[in-house]
């Protein structure tokens, strides 16, 4: 089979999920279900639908349940079959389609999104790849976001940021895109104040990155809490004209917040 240009995706899942305590004391926030499916599974399915066959989870403490979720569970399967629950047995058996590999790499310290991505450098190698933040729960009537980003990447081979318009003070919760006078992406300002936001276009949790991002991440100085921001690394490539923005079409719910999570459940139960 022809090798896909983009076959790997990183899922940074080491975050603590403090906004959902006590629910996330022992359980990873990425396993919070929207109705009956965990957030991380929605994101994994979006990547797989886009042709990705290697899912790389950058995990941390208390995240073992994510490994278990994507692993086989023969005991449960057998128990379901014995109970005549064939449909449910099939569902957990096929949690991932055949031919999909999962790789788990540990982020030993919480040092930001840039650092999380750097933890997967050896597994990615010299290829472009996708990044999905499972907290960002996306629904789109048509083509899903990662597929769309990959198509766009195939045309220009540049880093792709998925962006949406955010009006009002909430803009300061995002990485915000700045543009040069020709309308090209000039950079990304991580969580600016409302007043200082360079535009209304917020970057959301889907990216296509090129392998030169690893060098950029290594060249970024850590900031608050020793964190290394992905936005800073993207900026080093944006000044060279290597970054483009793609409009997100659909509905996005910030499932990293209780409000967004409740809205996602409401939307999905309609
Ligand atoms: C991350 C990124 C930010 C982006 C956001 C989208 O922030 O750092 O640039 O706009 O995801 O959800 P976080 O929400 O993890 O603080």
Short mmCIF file of C-alpha atoms and ligand atoms in Angstrom, two decimals:
data_model
loop_
_atom_site.label_atom_id
_atom_site.label_comp_id
_atom_site.label_asym_id
_atom_site.label_seq_id
_atom_site.Cartn_x
_atom_site.Cartn_y
_atom_site.Cartn_z
CA UNK A 1 0.00 0.00 0.00
CA UNK A 2 1.16 3.50 -0.76
CA UNK A 3 2.62 5.20 2.31
CA UNK A 4 0.50 8.11 3.46
CA UNK A 5 2.15 11.52 3.78
CA UNK A 6 0.74 11.77 7.28
CA UNK A 7 0.38 8.50 9.14
CA UNK A 8 1.05 9.50 12.75
CA UNK A 9 -0.84 11.62 15.26
CA UNK A 10 0.16 12.82 18.70
CA UNK A 11 -2.40 13.06 21.49
CA UNK A 12 -0.98 15.02 24.41
CA UNK A 13 -2.85 13.55 27.38
CA UNK A 14 -0.63 14.28 30.35
CA UNK A 15 -2.72 17.20 31.69
CA UNK A 16 -4.09 16.98 35.22
CA UNK A 17 -7.70 17.92 34.52
CA UNK A 18 -7.91 20.07 37.64
CA UNK A 19 -11.13 21.70 36.46
CA UNK A 20 -12.94 18.38 36.82
CA UNK A 21 -11.81 17.38 40.28
CA UNK A 22 -12.84 15.23 42.06
CA UNK A 23 -13.94 13.31 38.92
CA UNK A 24 -10.38 13.30 37.60
CA UNK A 25 -8.62 12.40 40.84
CA UNK A 26 -7.98 8.83 39.68
CA UNK A 27 -9.41 8.99 36.16
CA UNK A 28 -7.83 10.73 33.17
CA UNK A 29 -9.91 13.70 31.99
CA UNK A 30 -9.62 12.34 28.44
CA UNK A 31 -11.81 9.41 29.45
CA UNK A 32 -14.71 11.65 30.47
CA UNK A 33 -17.55 10.44 28.26
CA UNK A 34 -19.69 12.57 26.01
CA UNK A 35 -22.77 10.35 26.45
CA UNK A 36 -21.19 6.91 26.08
CA UNK A 37 -17.86 7.50 24.38
CA UNK A 38 -14.75 9.01 25.96
CA UNK A 39 -13.33 12.24 24.59
CA UNK A 40 -10.09 10.54 23.59
CA UNK A 41 -11.93 8.00 21.49
CA UNK A 42 -13.70 10.69 19.48
CA UNK A 43 -10.31 12.25 18.76
CA UNK A 44 -8.73 8.88 17.89
CA UNK A 45 -11.59 8.16 15.47
CA UNK A 46 -11.15 11.55 13.81
CA UNK A 47 -7.46 10.76 13.23
CA UNK A 48 -8.17 7.25 11.95
CA UNK A 49 -10.84 8.57 9.57
CA UNK A 50 -8.16 10.86 8.16
CA UNK A 51 -5.96 7.86 7.30
CA UNK A 52 -3.71 7.95 10.37
CA UNK A 53 -2.55 4.51 11.51
CA UNK A 54 -0.21 5.29 14.41
CA UNK A 55 -1.65 6.95 17.49
CA UNK A 56 0.97 8.33 19.86
CA UNK A 57 -0.27 9.19 23.33
CA UNK A 58 1.95 11.41 25.44
CA UNK A 59 0.83 10.39 28.89
CA UNK A 60 1.62 11.15 32.50
CA UNK A 61 0.78 10.01 35.98
CA UNK A 62 -2.67 8.44 36.49
CA UNK A 63 -3.18 7.90 32.76
CA UNK A 64 -2.88 4.11 32.61
CA UNK A 65 -6.61 3.81 32.01
CA UNK A 66 -6.12 5.33 28.53
CA UNK A 67 -3.83 2.41 27.65
CA UNK A 68 -6.40 0.00 29.02
CA UNK A 69 -9.18 1.66 27.05
CA UNK A 70 -7.46 1.04 23.73
CA UNK A 71 -6.14 -2.40 24.69
CA UNK A 72 -7.99 -5.70 24.19
CA UNK A 73 -10.01 -6.96 27.16
CA UNK A 74 -10.60 -10.65 26.48
CA UNK A 75 -12.16 -11.32 29.86
CA UNK A 76 -14.83 -8.67 29.35
CA UNK A 77 -15.38 -9.83 25.75
CA UNK A 78 -15.93 -13.42 26.89
CA UNK A 79 -18.21 -12.33 29.71
CA UNK A 80 -20.32 -10.31 27.25
CA UNK A 81 -20.47 -13.17 24.76
CA UNK A 82 -21.50 -15.60 27.50
CA UNK A 83 -24.24 -13.17 28.50
CA UNK A 84 -25.45 -13.04 24.89
CA UNK A 85 -24.40 -9.38 24.55
CA UNK A 86 -22.82 -9.86 21.14
CA UNK A 87 -23.19 -6.27 19.99
CA UNK A 88 -21.40 -4.94 23.06
CA UNK A 89 -18.69 -7.60 22.71
CA UNK A 90 -18.08 -6.50 19.11
CA UNK A 91 -18.00 -2.88 20.20
CA UNK A 92 -15.21 -3.33 22.71
CA UNK A 93 -13.33 -5.76 20.45
CA UNK A 94 -13.30 -3.21 17.65
CA UNK A 95 -12.53 -0.17 19.77
CA UNK A 96 -9.81 0.47 17.20
CA UNK A 97 -9.92 -0.96 13.69
CA UNK A 98 -7.32 -3.51 12.63
CA UNK A 99 -3.96 -2.14 11.56
CA UNK A 100 -3.94 0.77 14.00
CA UNK A 101 -0.94 0.94 16.33
CA UNK A 102 -0.92 2.74 19.66
CA UNK A 103 2.31 4.01 21.14
CA UNK A 104 2.53 5.40 24.66
CA UNK A 105 5.29 7.73 25.71
CA UNK A 106 5.58 9.33 29.09
CA UNK A 107 5.94 13.07 29.72
CA UNK A 108 7.76 12.94 33.05
CA UNK A 109 6.94 16.53 34.03
CA UNK A 110 4.16 18.93 33.07
CA UNK A 111 6.24 21.30 31.02
CA UNK A 112 3.73 22.51 28.44
CA UNK A 113 2.38 21.50 25.06
CA UNK A 114 5.68 22.13 23.24
CA UNK A 115 7.49 19.82 25.64
CA UNK A 116 4.78 17.15 25.33
CA UNK A 117 5.25 17.10 21.56
CA UNK A 118 9.02 16.92 21.92
CA UNK A 119 8.56 13.74 24.00
CA UNK A 120 7.34 12.02 20.80
CA UNK A 121 10.24 13.16 18.59
CA UNK A 122 11.91 9.75 18.26
CA UNK A 123 8.63 8.04 17.42
CA UNK A 124 7.71 10.60 14.77
CA UNK A 125 11.10 10.72 13.09
CA UNK A 126 11.38 12.85 9.97
CA UNK A 127 7.72 13.05 8.93
CA UNK A 128 4.91 15.57 9.14
CA UNK A 129 2.30 14.60 11.71
CA UNK A 130 -1.01 15.62 13.25
CA UNK A 131 -1.66 16.79 16.81
CA UNK A 132 -5.08 16.48 18.40
CA UNK A 133 -6.06 17.95 21.75
CA UNK A 134 -8.87 15.67 22.88
CA UNK A 135 -10.36 18.40 25.12
CA UNK A 136 -11.45 20.18 21.98
CA UNK A 137 -14.57 18.27 21.06
CA UNK A 138 -15.39 19.04 17.43
CA UNK A 139 -18.38 18.17 15.37
CA UNK A 140 -18.62 18.96 11.72
CA UNK A 141 -21.44 18.23 9.37
CA UNK A 142 -19.08 17.26 6.58
CA UNK A 143 -15.41 16.48 6.39
CA UNK A 144 -13.71 16.23 9.78
CA UNK A 145 -11.04 18.71 10.76
CA UNK A 146 -7.91 16.55 10.61
CA UNK A 147 -8.85 15.24 7.13
CA UNK A 148 -9.31 18.78 5.96
CA UNK A 149 -5.98 19.90 7.42
CA UNK A 150 -4.17 16.99 5.78
CA UNK A 151 -5.66 17.82 2.37
CA UNK A 152 -4.56 21.39 2.80
CA UNK A 153 -1.09 20.24 3.90
CA UNK A 154 -0.74 18.13 0.77
CA UNK A 155 -1.12 21.30 -1.29
CA UNK A 156 1.48 23.49 0.41
CA UNK A 157 3.54 21.26 2.78
CA UNK A 158 3.30 23.99 5.42
CA UNK A 159 2.30 23.78 9.07
CA UNK A 160 -1.48 23.98 9.39
CA UNK A 161 -3.35 25.60 12.26
CA UNK A 162 -7.06 25.06 12.57
CA UNK A 163 -8.59 28.42 13.47
CA UNK A 164 -11.98 29.84 14.34
CA UNK A 165 -13.32 33.30 15.02
CA UNK A 166 -13.77 34.19 18.69
CA UNK A 167 -15.38 37.50 19.49
CA UNK A 168 -15.06 38.94 22.95
CA UNK A 169 -12.84 38.46 25.98
CA UNK A 170 -12.80 34.63 25.60
CA UNK A 171 -10.15 35.18 22.95
CA UNK A 172 -7.62 35.32 25.78
CA UNK A 173 -8.13 31.58 26.41
CA UNK A 174 -6.49 30.71 23.09
CA UNK A 175 -3.40 30.95 20.98
CA UNK A 176 -4.31 33.87 18.69
CA UNK A 177 -3.03 34.20 15.13
CA UNK A 178 -1.30 37.35 13.96
CA UNK A 179 -1.10 38.19 10.27
CA UNK A 180 1.32 40.25 8.24
CA UNK A 181 0.17 42.94 5.83
CA UNK A 182 -0.27 40.40 3.04
CA UNK A 183 -2.59 38.30 5.16
CA UNK A 184 -0.06 35.53 5.79
CA UNK A 185 0.31 33.98 9.24
CA UNK A 186 3.00 35.91 11.05
CA UNK A 187 2.75 34.17 14.41
CA UNK A 188 0.71 32.89 17.27
CA UNK A 189 0.30 34.78 20.55
CA UNK A 190 -0.50 32.40 23.38
CA UNK A 191 -3.38 33.61 25.56
CA UNK A 192 -3.08 37.38 25.04
CA UNK A 193 -5.24 39.82 26.96
CA UNK A 194 -8.41 40.79 25.09
CA UNK A 195 -6.87 44.19 24.35
CA UNK A 196 -3.61 42.80 23.01
CA UNK A 197 -5.10 40.03 20.88
CA UNK A 198 -3.60 40.44 17.38
CA UNK A 199 -6.76 39.17 15.64
CA UNK A 200 -10.04 37.40 16.35
CA UNK A 201 -8.76 34.13 14.98
CA UNK A 202 -8.10 31.57 17.67
CA UNK A 203 -6.12 28.42 17.10
CA UNK A 204 -7.99 25.31 18.21
CA UNK A 205 -6.71 21.89 19.17
CA UNK A 206 -5.87 20.41 15.77
CA UNK A 207 -2.55 20.92 14.03
CA UNK A 208 -0.45 19.50 11.23
CA UNK A 209 3.19 20.02 12.12
CA UNK A 210 6.36 19.42 10.16
CA UNK A 211 9.38 17.68 11.74
CA UNK A 212 11.40 20.93 11.87
CA UNK A 213 9.11 21.86 14.78
CA UNK A 214 11.29 19.70 17.05
CA UNK A 215 14.34 21.91 16.46
CA UNK A 216 12.17 24.98 17.04
CA UNK A 217 10.84 23.58 20.32
CA UNK A 218 14.41 23.00 21.47
CA UNK A 219 15.23 26.63 20.66
CA UNK A 220 12.34 28.06 22.63
CA UNK A 221 12.97 29.47 26.08
CA UNK A 222 10.72 28.11 28.75
CA UNK A 223 8.32 30.55 30.34
CA UNK A 224 5.98 30.55 33.31
CA UNK A 225 6.32 27.33 35.36
CA UNK A 226 9.21 26.25 33.07
CA UNK A 227 6.61 25.50 30.39
CA UNK A 228 7.59 25.32 26.73
CA UNK A 229 4.81 26.68 24.56
CA UNK A 230 4.09 25.15 21.19
CA UNK A 231 3.02 28.62 20.04
CA UNK A 232 6.56 29.96 20.57
CA UNK A 233 8.03 27.14 18.49
CA UNK A 234 5.44 27.70 15.75
CA UNK A 235 6.43 31.38 15.72
CA UNK A 236 10.00 30.56 14.81
CA UNK A 237 8.69 28.86 11.67
CA UNK A 238 5.95 31.41 10.98
CA UNK A 239 8.53 34.16 10.48
CA UNK A 240 9.96 32.02 7.68
CA UNK A 241 6.52 31.84 6.02
CA UNK A 242 6.06 28.17 6.90
CA UNK A 243 2.72 28.35 8.72
CA UNK A 244 -0.82 28.59 7.37
CA UNK A 245 -4.26 28.82 8.95
CA UNK A 246 -7.27 26.78 7.88
CA UNK A 247 -10.77 27.81 8.94
CA UNK A 248 -12.53 25.34 11.16
CA UNK A 249 -16.07 24.58 10.04
CA UNK A 250 -18.40 23.04 12.55
CA UNK A 251 -19.12 23.29 16.24
CA UNK A 252 -16.44 23.22 18.91
CA UNK A 253 -16.93 22.52 22.58
CA UNK A 254 -14.19 23.18 25.09
CA UNK A 255 -14.47 19.96 27.05
CA UNK A 256 -11.55 21.06 29.20
CA UNK A 257 -14.15 23.19 31.02
CA UNK A 258 -17.27 22.00 32.80
CA UNK A 259 -19.41 24.47 30.84
CA UNK A 260 -18.18 23.28 27.44
CA UNK A 261 -18.45 19.66 28.50
CA UNK A 262 -22.08 20.07 29.57
CA UNK A 263 -22.86 21.87 26.29
CA UNK A 264 -21.26 19.04 24.29
CA UNK A 265 -23.41 16.47 26.07
CA UNK A 266 -26.54 18.57 25.49
CA UNK A 267 -25.67 18.93 21.81
CA UNK A 268 -24.96 15.25 21.35
CA UNK A 269 -28.13 14.15 23.12
CA UNK A 270 -30.39 16.13 20.79
C1 LIG B 1 -4.08 24.98 23.99
C2 LIG B 1 -3.11 25.80 23.15
C3 LIG B 1 -3.79 27.06 22.62
C4 LIG B 1 -5.04 26.69 21.87
C5 LIG B 1 -5.98 25.85 22.76
C6 LIG B 1 -7.17 25.36 21.99
O1 LIG B 1 -4.36 25.68 25.18
O2 LIG B 1 -1.98 26.11 23.93
O3 LIG B 1 -2.92 27.76 21.76
O4 LIG B 1 -5.71 27.85 21.44
O5 LIG B 1 -5.28 24.70 23.28
O6 LIG B 1 -8.04 24.63 22.79
P1 LIG B 1 -5.06 24.98 26.45
O7 LIG B 1 -6.53 25.00 26.19
O8 LIG B 1 -4.53 23.59 26.54
O9 LIG B 1 -4.69 25.83 27.62
#
